[in-house]
Short mmCIF file of C-alpha atoms and ligand atoms in Angstrom, two decimals:
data_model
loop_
_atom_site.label_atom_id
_atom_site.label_comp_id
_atom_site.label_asym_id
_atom_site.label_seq_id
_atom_site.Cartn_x
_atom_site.Cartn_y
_atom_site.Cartn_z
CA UNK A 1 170.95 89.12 25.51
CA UNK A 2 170.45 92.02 27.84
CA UNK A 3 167.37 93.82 25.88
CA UNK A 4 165.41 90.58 26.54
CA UNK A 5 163.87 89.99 30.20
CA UNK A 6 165.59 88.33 32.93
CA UNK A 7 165.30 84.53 31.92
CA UNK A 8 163.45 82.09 35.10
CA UNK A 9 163.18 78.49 33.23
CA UNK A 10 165.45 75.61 32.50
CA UNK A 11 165.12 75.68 28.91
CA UNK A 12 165.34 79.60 28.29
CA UNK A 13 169.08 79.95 28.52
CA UNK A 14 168.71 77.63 24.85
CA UNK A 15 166.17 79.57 23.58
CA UNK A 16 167.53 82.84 24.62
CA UNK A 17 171.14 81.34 22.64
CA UNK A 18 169.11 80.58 19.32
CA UNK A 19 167.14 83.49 19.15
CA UNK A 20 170.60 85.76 19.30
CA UNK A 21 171.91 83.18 16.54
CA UNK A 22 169.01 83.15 14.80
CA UNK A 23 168.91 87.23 14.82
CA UNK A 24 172.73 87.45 13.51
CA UNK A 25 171.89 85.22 10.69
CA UNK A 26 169.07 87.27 9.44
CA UNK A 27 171.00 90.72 9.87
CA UNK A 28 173.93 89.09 8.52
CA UNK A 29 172.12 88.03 5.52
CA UNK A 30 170.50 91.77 5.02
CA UNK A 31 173.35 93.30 4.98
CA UNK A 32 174.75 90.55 2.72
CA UNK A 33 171.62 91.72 -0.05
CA UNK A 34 171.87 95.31 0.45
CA UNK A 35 175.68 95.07 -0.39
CA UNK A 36 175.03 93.04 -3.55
CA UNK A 37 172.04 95.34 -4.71
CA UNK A 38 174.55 98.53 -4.15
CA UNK A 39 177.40 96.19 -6.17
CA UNK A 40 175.15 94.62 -8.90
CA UNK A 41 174.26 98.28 -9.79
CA UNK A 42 177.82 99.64 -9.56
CA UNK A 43 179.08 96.93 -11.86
CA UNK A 44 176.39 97.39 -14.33
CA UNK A 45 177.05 101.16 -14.67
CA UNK A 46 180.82 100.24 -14.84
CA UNK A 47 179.80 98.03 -17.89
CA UNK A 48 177.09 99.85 -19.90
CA UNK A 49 179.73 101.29 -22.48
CA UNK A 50 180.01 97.60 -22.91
CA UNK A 51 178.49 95.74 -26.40
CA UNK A 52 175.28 94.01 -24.82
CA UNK A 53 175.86 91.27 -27.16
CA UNK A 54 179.37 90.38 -25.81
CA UNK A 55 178.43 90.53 -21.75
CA UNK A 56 175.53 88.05 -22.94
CA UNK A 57 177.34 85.34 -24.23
CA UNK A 58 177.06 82.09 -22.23
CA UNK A 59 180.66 81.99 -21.57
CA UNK A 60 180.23 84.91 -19.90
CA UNK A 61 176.88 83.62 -18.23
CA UNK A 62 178.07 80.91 -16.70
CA UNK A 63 180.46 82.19 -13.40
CA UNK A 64 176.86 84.08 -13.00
CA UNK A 65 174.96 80.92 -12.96
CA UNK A 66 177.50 79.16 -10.59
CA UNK A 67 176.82 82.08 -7.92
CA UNK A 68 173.28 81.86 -7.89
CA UNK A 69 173.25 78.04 -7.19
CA UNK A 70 176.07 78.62 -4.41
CA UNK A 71 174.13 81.15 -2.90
CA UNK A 72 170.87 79.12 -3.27
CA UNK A 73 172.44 75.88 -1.76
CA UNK A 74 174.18 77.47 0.87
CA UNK A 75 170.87 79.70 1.88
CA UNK A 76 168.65 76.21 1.73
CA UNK A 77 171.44 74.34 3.90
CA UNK A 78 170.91 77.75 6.47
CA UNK A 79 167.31 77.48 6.80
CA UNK A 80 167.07 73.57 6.98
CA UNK A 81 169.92 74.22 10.11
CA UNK A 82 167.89 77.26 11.79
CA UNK A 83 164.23 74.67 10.92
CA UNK A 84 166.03 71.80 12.47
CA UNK A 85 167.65 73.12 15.93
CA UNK A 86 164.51 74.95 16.49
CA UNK A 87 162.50 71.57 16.32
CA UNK A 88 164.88 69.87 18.69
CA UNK A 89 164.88 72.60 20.93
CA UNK A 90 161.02 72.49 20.99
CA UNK A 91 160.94 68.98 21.52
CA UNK A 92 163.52 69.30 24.29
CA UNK A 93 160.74 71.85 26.11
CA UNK A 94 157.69 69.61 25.42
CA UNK A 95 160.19 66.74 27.07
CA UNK A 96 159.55 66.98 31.19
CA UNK A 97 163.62 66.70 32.25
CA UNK A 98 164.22 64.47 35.11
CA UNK A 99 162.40 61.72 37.14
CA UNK A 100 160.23 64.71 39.35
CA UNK A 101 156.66 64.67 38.89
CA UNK A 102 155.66 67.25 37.30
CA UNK A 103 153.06 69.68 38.90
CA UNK A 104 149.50 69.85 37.57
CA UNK A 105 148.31 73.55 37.19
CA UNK A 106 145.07 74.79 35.16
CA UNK A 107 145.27 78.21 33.61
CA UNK A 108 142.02 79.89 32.87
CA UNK A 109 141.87 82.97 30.67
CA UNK A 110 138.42 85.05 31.32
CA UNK A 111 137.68 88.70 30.31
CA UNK A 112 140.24 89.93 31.51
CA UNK A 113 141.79 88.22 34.18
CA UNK A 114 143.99 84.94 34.80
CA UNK A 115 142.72 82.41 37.19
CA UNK A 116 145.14 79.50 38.63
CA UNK A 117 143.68 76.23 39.66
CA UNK A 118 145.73 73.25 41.76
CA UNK A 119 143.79 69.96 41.68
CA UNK A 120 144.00 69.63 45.70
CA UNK A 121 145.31 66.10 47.32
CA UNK A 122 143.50 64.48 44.97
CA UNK A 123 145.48 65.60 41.73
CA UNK A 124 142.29 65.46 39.79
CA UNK A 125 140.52 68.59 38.91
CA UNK A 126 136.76 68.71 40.14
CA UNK A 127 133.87 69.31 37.28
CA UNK A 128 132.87 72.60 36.33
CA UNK A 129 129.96 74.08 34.65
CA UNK A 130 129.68 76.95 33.09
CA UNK A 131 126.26 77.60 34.33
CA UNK A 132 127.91 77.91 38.31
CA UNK A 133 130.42 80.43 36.77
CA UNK A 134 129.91 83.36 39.03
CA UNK A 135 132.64 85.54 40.46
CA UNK A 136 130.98 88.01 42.69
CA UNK A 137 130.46 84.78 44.89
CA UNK A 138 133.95 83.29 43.97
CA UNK A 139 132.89 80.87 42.01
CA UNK A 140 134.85 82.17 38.74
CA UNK A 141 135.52 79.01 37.69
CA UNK A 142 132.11 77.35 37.89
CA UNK A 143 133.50 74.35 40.05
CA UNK A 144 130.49 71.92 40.94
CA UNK A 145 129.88 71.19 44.25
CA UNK A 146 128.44 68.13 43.44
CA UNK A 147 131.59 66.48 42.23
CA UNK A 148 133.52 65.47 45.32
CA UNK A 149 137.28 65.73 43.32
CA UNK A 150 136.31 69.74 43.32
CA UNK A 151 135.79 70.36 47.21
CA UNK A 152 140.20 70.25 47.17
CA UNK A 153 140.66 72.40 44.61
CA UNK A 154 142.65 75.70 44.79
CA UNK A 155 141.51 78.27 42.58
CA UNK A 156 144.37 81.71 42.76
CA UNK A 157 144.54 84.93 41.37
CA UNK A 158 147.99 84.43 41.51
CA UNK A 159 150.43 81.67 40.24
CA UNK A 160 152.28 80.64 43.15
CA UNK A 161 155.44 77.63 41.65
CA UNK A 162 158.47 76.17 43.05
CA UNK A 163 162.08 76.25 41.72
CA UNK A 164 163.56 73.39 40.15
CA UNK A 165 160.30 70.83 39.76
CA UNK A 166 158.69 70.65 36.14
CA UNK A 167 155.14 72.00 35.86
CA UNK A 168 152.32 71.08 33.41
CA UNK A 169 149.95 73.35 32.39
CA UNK A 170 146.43 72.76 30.96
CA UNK A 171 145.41 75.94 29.30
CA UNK A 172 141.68 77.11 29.29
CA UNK A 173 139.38 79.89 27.92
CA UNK A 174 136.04 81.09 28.92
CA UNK A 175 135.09 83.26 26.45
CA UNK A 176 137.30 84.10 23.42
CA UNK A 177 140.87 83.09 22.34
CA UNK A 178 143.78 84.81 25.07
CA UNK A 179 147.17 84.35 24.55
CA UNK A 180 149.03 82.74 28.19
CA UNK A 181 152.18 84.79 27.62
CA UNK A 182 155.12 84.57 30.53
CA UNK A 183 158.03 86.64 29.02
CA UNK A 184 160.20 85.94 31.91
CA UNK A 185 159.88 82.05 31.40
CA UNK A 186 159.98 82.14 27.34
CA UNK A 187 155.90 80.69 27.52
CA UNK A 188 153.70 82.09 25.13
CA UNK A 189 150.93 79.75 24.09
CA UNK A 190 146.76 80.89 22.95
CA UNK A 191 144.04 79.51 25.23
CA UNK A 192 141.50 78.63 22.88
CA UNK A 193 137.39 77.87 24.14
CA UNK A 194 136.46 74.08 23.99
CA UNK A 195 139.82 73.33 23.92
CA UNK A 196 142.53 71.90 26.65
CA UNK A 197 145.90 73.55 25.81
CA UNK A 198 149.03 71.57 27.03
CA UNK A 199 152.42 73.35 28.20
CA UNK A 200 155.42 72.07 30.08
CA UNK A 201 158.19 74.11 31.42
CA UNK A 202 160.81 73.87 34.90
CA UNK A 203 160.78 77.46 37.09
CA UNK A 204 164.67 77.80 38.04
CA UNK A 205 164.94 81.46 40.00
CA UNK A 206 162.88 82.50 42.27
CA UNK A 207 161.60 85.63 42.29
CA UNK A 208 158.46 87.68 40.51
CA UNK A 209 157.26 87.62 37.21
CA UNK A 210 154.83 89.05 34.82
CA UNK A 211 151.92 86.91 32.99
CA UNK A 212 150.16 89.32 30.20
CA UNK A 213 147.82 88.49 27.44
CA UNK A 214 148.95 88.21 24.45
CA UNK A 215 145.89 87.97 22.04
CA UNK A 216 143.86 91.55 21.75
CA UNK A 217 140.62 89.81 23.62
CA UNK A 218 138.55 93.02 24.45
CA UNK A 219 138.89 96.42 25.84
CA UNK A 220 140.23 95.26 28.88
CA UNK A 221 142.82 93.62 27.35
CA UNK A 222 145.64 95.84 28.16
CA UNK A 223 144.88 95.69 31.80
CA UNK A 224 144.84 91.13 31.98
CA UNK A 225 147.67 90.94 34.06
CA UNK A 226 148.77 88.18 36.86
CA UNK A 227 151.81 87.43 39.00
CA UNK A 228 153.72 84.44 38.82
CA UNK A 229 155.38 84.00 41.90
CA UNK A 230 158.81 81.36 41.46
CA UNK A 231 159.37 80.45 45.82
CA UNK A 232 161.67 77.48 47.34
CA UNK A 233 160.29 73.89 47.37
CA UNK A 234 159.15 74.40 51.25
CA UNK A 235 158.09 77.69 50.78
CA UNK A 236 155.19 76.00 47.82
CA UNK A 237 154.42 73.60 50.53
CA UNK A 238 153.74 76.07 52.82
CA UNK A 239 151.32 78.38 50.99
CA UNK A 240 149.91 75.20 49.67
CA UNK A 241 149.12 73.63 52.70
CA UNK A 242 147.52 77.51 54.71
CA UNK A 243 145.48 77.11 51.31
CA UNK A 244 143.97 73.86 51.07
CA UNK A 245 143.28 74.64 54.83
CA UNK A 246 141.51 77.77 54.44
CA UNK A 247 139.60 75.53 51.80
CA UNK A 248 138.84 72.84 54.50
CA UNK A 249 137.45 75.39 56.68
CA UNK A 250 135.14 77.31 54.38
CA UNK A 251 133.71 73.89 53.12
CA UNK A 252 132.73 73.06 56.93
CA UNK A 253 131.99 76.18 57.46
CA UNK A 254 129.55 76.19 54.58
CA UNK A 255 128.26 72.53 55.64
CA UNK A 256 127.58 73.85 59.14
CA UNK A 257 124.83 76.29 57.71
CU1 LIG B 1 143.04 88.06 27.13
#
């Protein structure tokens, strides 16, 4: 559909197909009901010089009654279809395609910005308290020192993923409920406080794309915007690597003090 925005991800070209079906069902089926409301009345003006007593027999009822339970069973037999393909398409996203390992990314939704957090070498996110939060000092994620799993950890202002390898997303909020919302990848899901949100999806094109909020979270909500930024496998590795470097260096830099 060309109204909707260019599509990034492995499983929006399905999504993108059942929304369009989806959307000709319902306007087929409004059109459907306005053009028996304009008929229903049509007929019944036809018949009002009609004897009410003879158009209410049951003889006459019955062809009525037969109608209404076509109409019913073929509606139900619709909806059970459009509830049942949207399940397995769901499940299809929640299922990580492939044998790659996915990559681990935390999403953190503060007032009013995104923040992006790799778990380092490692692959295990360092501790964080909320009481280190502080990002004047960039700190915005309140990572603790004291753990040694955090000193690896890459925290971005922007999301930086490469084409082709699944990604897992654990979705975070500081403060109230935001809504992680990636048009051009078909993602909207809520970050919710004191909870870890879970999302899965595969990056196919490269190229740039917007992240918004989708939950009204504050005044600055209209202006909680980030970048995700789809690059080639080497090109990941790359800004990956400068950044876990640049990491390295502070952390000595800081121990050298
Ligand atoms: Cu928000």
């Amino acid at each position: 559909m060309n109204w909707l925005p260019t599509n990034g991800a492995l499983h929006g070209v399905a999504l993108d197909h059942l929304l369009a079906w989806n959307l000709a069902v319902i306007v087929g089926l409004c059109i459907a009901a306005h053009v028996l409301i304009v008929a229903a009345f049509l007929f019944r003006r036809a018949r009002k010089s009609e004897s009410p007593v003879a158009s209410r027999t049951r003889a006459n009822l019955r062809p009525h009654l037969l109608f209404e339970f076509v109409i019913l069973i073929a509606l139900t037999a619709l909806y059970l279809g459009m509830d049942i393909t949207g399940h397995k398409l769901w499940a299809a996203i929640r299922e990580q395609p492939g044998s790659a390992q996915p990559i681990q990314v935390e999403v953190t939704g503060v007032q009013f910005q995104w923040y992006f957090r790799y778990p380092g070498p490692d692959a295990i996110y360092g501790a964080t308290k909320p009481g280190l939060v502080s990002a004047p000092t960039g700190n915005p994620l309140g990572l603790d020192p004291a753990d040694p799993h955090s000193a690896d950890d890459i925290v971005s202002a922007i999301l930086i993923l490469p084409a082709g390898q699944p990604v897992n997303i654990t979705l975070r909020s500081q403060d109230v409920i935001h809504g992680f919302f990636v048009p051009g990848m078909r993602l909207k899901q809520d970050a919710i406080p004191g909870m870890d949100g879970d999302l899965q999806f595969t990056p196919t094109t490269p190229g740039d794309y917007v992240i918004l909020c989708s939950q009204v979270c504050g005044l600055g909500h209209s202006r909680m915007q980030a970048g995700l930024r789809v690059v080639p496998q080497a090109e990941f590795e790359k800004w990956l690597a400068a950044r876990e470097q640049s990491i390295l260096n502070t952390n000595a830099a800081r121990g050298a003090q």
